[in-house]
XYZ file of C-alpha atoms in Angstrom:
339
model
C 0.000 0.000 0.000
C 2.931 2.411 0.554
C 4.438 1.813 -2.884
C 3.609 5.269 -4.240
C 5.306 7.119 -1.378
C 8.246 4.671 -1.389
C 8.935 5.784 -4.958
C 9.959 9.198 -3.583
C 12.404 8.209 -0.858
C 15.806 6.559 -0.915
C 14.937 3.609 1.309
C 14.817 0.221 -0.391
C 11.263 -1.130 -0.671
C 10.501 -3.954 1.725
C 8.098 -6.878 1.770
C 6.588 -8.836 4.621
C 8.177 -12.191 5.436
C 5.198 -14.528 5.026
C 6.841 -17.609 6.603
C 7.701 -15.534 9.688
C 4.173 -14.126 9.888
C 2.660 -17.599 9.489
C 4.877 -18.878 12.296
C 3.884 -15.941 14.501
C 0.206 -16.759 13.926
C 0.658 -20.482 14.479
C -0.039 -21.388 10.853
C 1.779 -23.751 8.494
C 3.314 -22.116 5.410
C 3.491 -23.875 2.027
C 5.299 -22.052 -0.777
C 3.414 -23.327 -3.823
C 0.631 -22.422 -6.249
C -2.921 -23.578 -5.713
C -3.849 -25.717 -8.715
C -7.061 -27.605 -7.978
C -9.921 -27.512 -5.491
C -12.022 -30.649 -4.947
C -15.040 -29.270 -3.029
C -16.775 -32.655 -2.678
C -13.685 -34.105 -1.001
C -12.718 -30.870 0.773
C -9.186 -31.133 -0.545
C -6.832 -28.898 -2.509
C -3.808 -29.786 -4.613
C -0.731 -27.567 -4.791
C 1.857 -27.188 -7.554
C 4.369 -28.903 -5.258
C 2.263 -32.063 -5.427
C 1.063 -31.654 -1.847
C -2.600 -32.344 -1.110
C -4.233 -30.586 1.849
C -7.587 -31.236 3.502
C -9.757 -28.430 4.831
C -12.828 -27.744 6.935
C -13.012 -24.197 5.581
C -11.091 -22.866 2.591
C -10.280 -19.181 2.086
C -9.034 -18.258 -1.380
C -7.048 -15.045 -1.828
C -4.778 -15.629 -4.816
C -5.122 -12.147 -6.271
C -5.141 -11.418 -9.985
C -2.601 -11.298 -12.777
C -1.365 -7.966 -14.058
C -0.894 -7.076 -17.696
C 0.135 -3.926 -19.469
C -2.943 -1.790 -20.017
C -0.862 0.681 -22.027
C 1.866 -1.208 -23.933
C 5.173 0.624 -23.921
C 4.496 2.511 -20.688
C 6.329 2.069 -17.404
C 3.873 -0.199 -15.605
C 3.610 0.635 -11.897
C 2.187 -2.381 -10.064
C 3.518 -2.055 -6.518
C 6.829 -1.985 -4.627
C 8.446 -4.104 -7.339
C 8.407 -1.123 -9.697
C 9.796 1.465 -7.275
C 13.386 1.148 -8.646
C 12.173 1.786 -12.209
C 10.269 4.866 -11.054
C 13.369 6.060 -9.191
C 15.221 5.989 -12.527
C 12.474 8.067 -14.144
C 12.815 10.681 -11.390
C 16.585 10.739 -11.893
C 16.035 11.391 -15.610
C 13.656 14.212 -14.717
C 16.165 15.663 -12.253
C 18.866 15.652 -14.945
C 16.600 17.260 -17.550
C 16.406 14.224 -19.853
C 12.670 13.906 -19.181
C 10.492 17.016 -19.455
C 7.010 15.590 -20.019
C 5.465 12.701 -18.072
C 2.002 11.353 -18.809
C 0.215 9.201 -16.230
C -2.330 7.023 -18.032
C -5.253 5.133 -16.488
C -5.986 2.149 -18.762
C -9.508 1.277 -19.822
C -11.226 -1.168 -17.494
C -9.310 0.029 -14.427
C -11.648 0.474 -11.454
C -9.045 1.731 -8.948
C -6.918 4.580 -10.362
C -5.971 6.320 -7.086
C -2.314 5.132 -7.059
C -1.727 6.857 -10.388
C -3.124 10.140 -9.054
C -0.742 9.879 -6.108
C 2.219 9.276 -8.392
C 1.266 12.320 -10.462
C 0.725 14.573 -7.428
C 3.908 13.396 -5.708
C 5.863 13.868 -8.951
C 4.528 17.406 -9.286
C 5.488 18.181 -5.689
C 8.950 16.708 -6.277
C 9.355 18.873 -9.378
C 8.387 22.021 -7.471
C 10.724 21.178 -4.588
C 13.652 20.672 -6.978
C 12.779 23.564 -9.324
C 12.317 21.226 -12.284
C 10.444 22.270 -15.414
C 8.368 19.095 -15.560
C 5.037 18.900 -17.398
C 2.705 16.334 -15.846
C -0.538 15.082 -17.374
C -3.155 12.590 -16.170
C -5.088 10.825 -18.928
C -8.093 8.792 -17.811
C -11.391 7.347 -19.083
C -13.075 8.874 -16.009
C -15.374 11.876 -16.494
C -13.775 13.658 -13.509
C -10.886 13.055 -11.077
C -11.407 9.990 -8.858
C -15.018 9.776 -9.951
C -15.649 6.742 -7.724
C -15.779 9.111 -4.723
C -18.451 11.362 -6.196
C -18.560 14.945 -7.510
C -17.531 16.763 -4.312
C -14.332 14.757 -3.993
C -13.711 15.127 -7.718
C -13.894 18.916 -7.411
C -11.451 18.939 -4.508
C -9.001 16.633 -6.281
C -9.273 18.812 -9.393
C -8.213 21.790 -7.257
C -5.189 19.830 -6.005
C -4.209 19.067 -9.592
C -4.606 22.714 -10.587
C -2.546 23.901 -7.608
C 0.347 21.709 -8.774
C -0.107 22.503 -12.496
C -1.083 18.925 -13.340
C -3.019 18.781 -16.600
C -6.133 16.575 -16.505
C -7.491 14.890 -19.655
C -10.797 13.080 -18.941
C -12.818 10.598 -21.012
C -9.689 9.481 -22.844
C -8.141 6.016 -23.017
C -4.468 5.512 -23.741
C -3.895 2.689 -26.228
C -0.103 2.428 -26.415
C 3.101 4.432 -26.444
C 4.131 5.479 -29.941
C 7.621 5.344 -31.416
C 8.118 9.006 -30.610
C 7.190 8.404 -26.953
C 3.766 10.041 -27.205
C 0.655 8.415 -25.763
C -1.571 7.153 -28.562
C -5.248 7.497 -27.571
C -8.325 5.590 -28.688
C -10.083 8.683 -30.019
C -8.182 11.876 -30.584
C -4.648 13.060 -31.217
C -1.587 11.612 -29.458
C -0.507 13.286 -26.227
C 3.152 14.364 -26.235
C 5.346 12.693 -23.630
C 8.926 11.761 -22.866
C 7.737 8.997 -20.550
C 4.353 7.383 -19.945
C 3.491 5.730 -16.632
C 0.455 3.460 -16.329
C -1.091 1.170 -13.778
C -1.872 -2.367 -14.965
C -5.055 -4.050 -15.992
C -6.059 -7.054 -13.884
C -6.953 -10.459 -15.292
C -8.283 -13.454 -13.389
C -6.430 -16.602 -12.395
C -8.816 -19.504 -12.852
C -8.694 -22.438 -10.430
C -9.988 -25.863 -11.396
C -13.006 -26.677 -9.252
C -13.923 -23.082 -8.391
C -16.872 -21.379 -10.166
C -16.048 -18.194 -12.035
C -17.695 -15.541 -14.156
C -17.121 -15.298 -17.888
C -14.161 -13.007 -17.086
C -12.711 -15.593 -14.697
C -13.347 -13.815 -11.396
C -15.032 -15.634 -8.500
C -18.583 -14.609 -7.492
C -19.255 -14.429 -3.751
C -22.182 -13.600 -1.484
C -22.003 -10.764 1.101
C -20.398 -13.089 3.676
C -17.583 -13.986 1.271
C -18.846 -17.474 0.465
C -18.106 -18.642 -3.047
C -21.377 -19.090 -4.883
C -22.245 -22.744 -5.461
C -19.737 -24.183 -2.969
C -19.901 -25.088 0.727
C -17.268 -23.845 3.200
C -15.274 -22.148 0.425
C -14.677 -18.393 0.630
C -12.852 -15.858 -1.539
C -11.487 -12.370 -0.915
C -9.497 -9.690 -2.693
C -8.709 -9.129 -6.350
C -9.790 -12.633 -7.378
C -13.438 -11.924 -6.557
C -15.960 -10.593 -9.048
C -16.500 -7.366 -7.077
C -15.608 -4.621 -9.564
C -13.378 -2.441 -7.354
C -10.066 -4.062 -6.444
C -8.610 -2.292 -3.399
C -6.778 -3.420 -0.279
C -9.175 -1.943 2.270
C -12.157 -3.632 0.627
C -10.229 -6.920 0.589
C -9.560 -6.539 4.330
C -13.283 -6.012 4.929
C -14.042 -9.139 2.921
C -11.546 -11.038 5.078
C -13.176 -9.726 8.274
C -16.586 -10.993 7.150
C -15.133 -14.364 6.150
C -13.400 -14.764 9.513
C -16.666 -13.960 11.292
C -18.554 -16.550 9.230
C -15.979 -19.266 9.942
C -15.795 -18.530 13.676
C -19.570 -18.383 13.965
C -19.733 -21.767 12.242
C -17.616 -23.139 15.093
C -20.230 -22.003 17.589
C -18.206 -19.057 18.876
C -20.080 -15.816 19.449
C -18.470 -12.759 17.842
C -19.550 -9.267 16.897
C -20.395 -9.227 13.212
C -18.388 -6.751 11.111
C -20.370 -4.100 9.219
C -22.135 -5.414 6.138
C -21.462 -2.137 4.329
C -18.632 -1.855 1.825
C -16.644 1.192 2.896
C -13.898 2.637 0.740
C -11.667 4.630 3.101
C -8.349 5.918 1.791
C -5.775 8.662 2.149
C -4.788 10.569 -0.969
C -1.135 11.582 -0.791
C 0.670 14.271 -2.728
C -1.398 17.403 -2.276
C -0.669 20.358 -0.031
C -2.646 18.499 2.644
C -3.413 14.812 2.855
C -7.072 14.050 2.210
C -9.154 11.265 3.669
C -11.743 10.113 1.150
C -14.586 7.864 2.254
C -17.542 6.422 0.434
C -19.930 3.530 0.820
C -20.356 1.284 -2.194
C -23.268 -0.792 -3.396
C -23.023 -4.327 -4.789
C -22.089 -2.942 -8.210
C -19.224 -0.773 -6.928
C -21.139 2.502 -7.197
C -20.689 5.239 -4.585
C -23.735 5.754 -2.360
C -22.430 8.119 0.339
C -19.187 10.086 0.225
C -17.402 12.272 2.762
C -14.128 14.208 2.621
C -11.898 15.509 5.370
C -8.380 16.800 5.827
C -6.101 14.523 7.817
C -3.643 15.987 10.281
C -0.185 14.440 10.509
C -0.831 13.292 14.079
C -3.984 11.364 13.275
C -2.623 7.955 14.221
C -5.941 6.203 13.724
C -5.632 6.751 10.005
C -1.862 6.447 9.720
C -2.182 3.271 7.651
C -2.482 3.739 3.907
C -5.018 0.904 3.703
C -7.088 0.250 6.787
C -8.193 -3.182 7.978
C -9.810 -3.720 11.371
C -7.452 -6.550 12.326
C -4.763 -6.522 9.643
C -3.555 -2.953 10.102
C -2.904 -3.118 13.882
C -1.091 -6.425 13.406
C 1.202 -5.144 10.648
C 1.966 -1.969 12.599
C 3.367 -3.936 15.536
C 5.486 -6.554 13.766
C 9.270 -6.103 14.169
C 11.610 -5.263 11.257
C 12.902 -8.837 11.413
C 9.583 -9.936 9.893
C 10.203 -7.891 6.741
C 12.792 -8.320 4.004
C 14.206 -6.296 1.088
C 12.081 -6.597 -2.022
C 13.824 -7.497 -5.260
C 12.432 -6.057 -8.522
C 10.449 -8.548 -10.608
């Protein structure tokens, strides 16, 4: 979740040590791919050849990434921080004068790209660079998922930092001259184009999926058509793929499993709440909206976040996940190698 801000500091990006975390939680760790689920037998087969039995199965295998704008620097997560560092070095040296940040068609969660653009603009101002920054997006307004009031405020942030905004436009590819070729309209001049990826599903034998390959679930996280099988995160059919929503899905799944064991717990909220911090402006903004089953905003609020607001210090908030990750020692993280 901190990948965008890590792109603007000198510290090496780090990843969590999953075997260490599993050991801390009293869980067994198997480093392998999930290949097959046999729901009738309540067994799964891994790429290592291992077969595991389950009483309850929680699937969270994520999604594959692919270039939504071929030829662009694809920013997925911490793995791409070193490549973005090189882009900033080129901007600092004057090699790069124009950077276009392109949201690919079909992308339901563009916020990281806005942060990269805003942080790049702030970096350029701080270093007195003459850097032209443009955001190109199919959206009708900035961060449209949060509603018109948030869009207006984000538009003001972009204007304050001289970031050009081009709405209702899809980037197709990067041309030979470096410009962004668009679906309808003239190319947009650029020295470098940065894009976030499109997500594609990873199908699992034995698990129902939509035509697109994503897994449909009910509000409790149960996989439709299966018993004691749950799914969370990017692999599900819910249209918005975002870490905080995935954490909420996990909370509901955990409640369902524990309740099935006869243990009384307080049910997590049934509402889907998108709560994020937008970095890069003159003041950090907290954007919040409730979403319906189709991923549409139903109630949005905006507030400024003070630096000392510890409750919202996490970039992505999860009721149980965030407090746990905030207390783990550095020994349970490791340097992340580019992929």
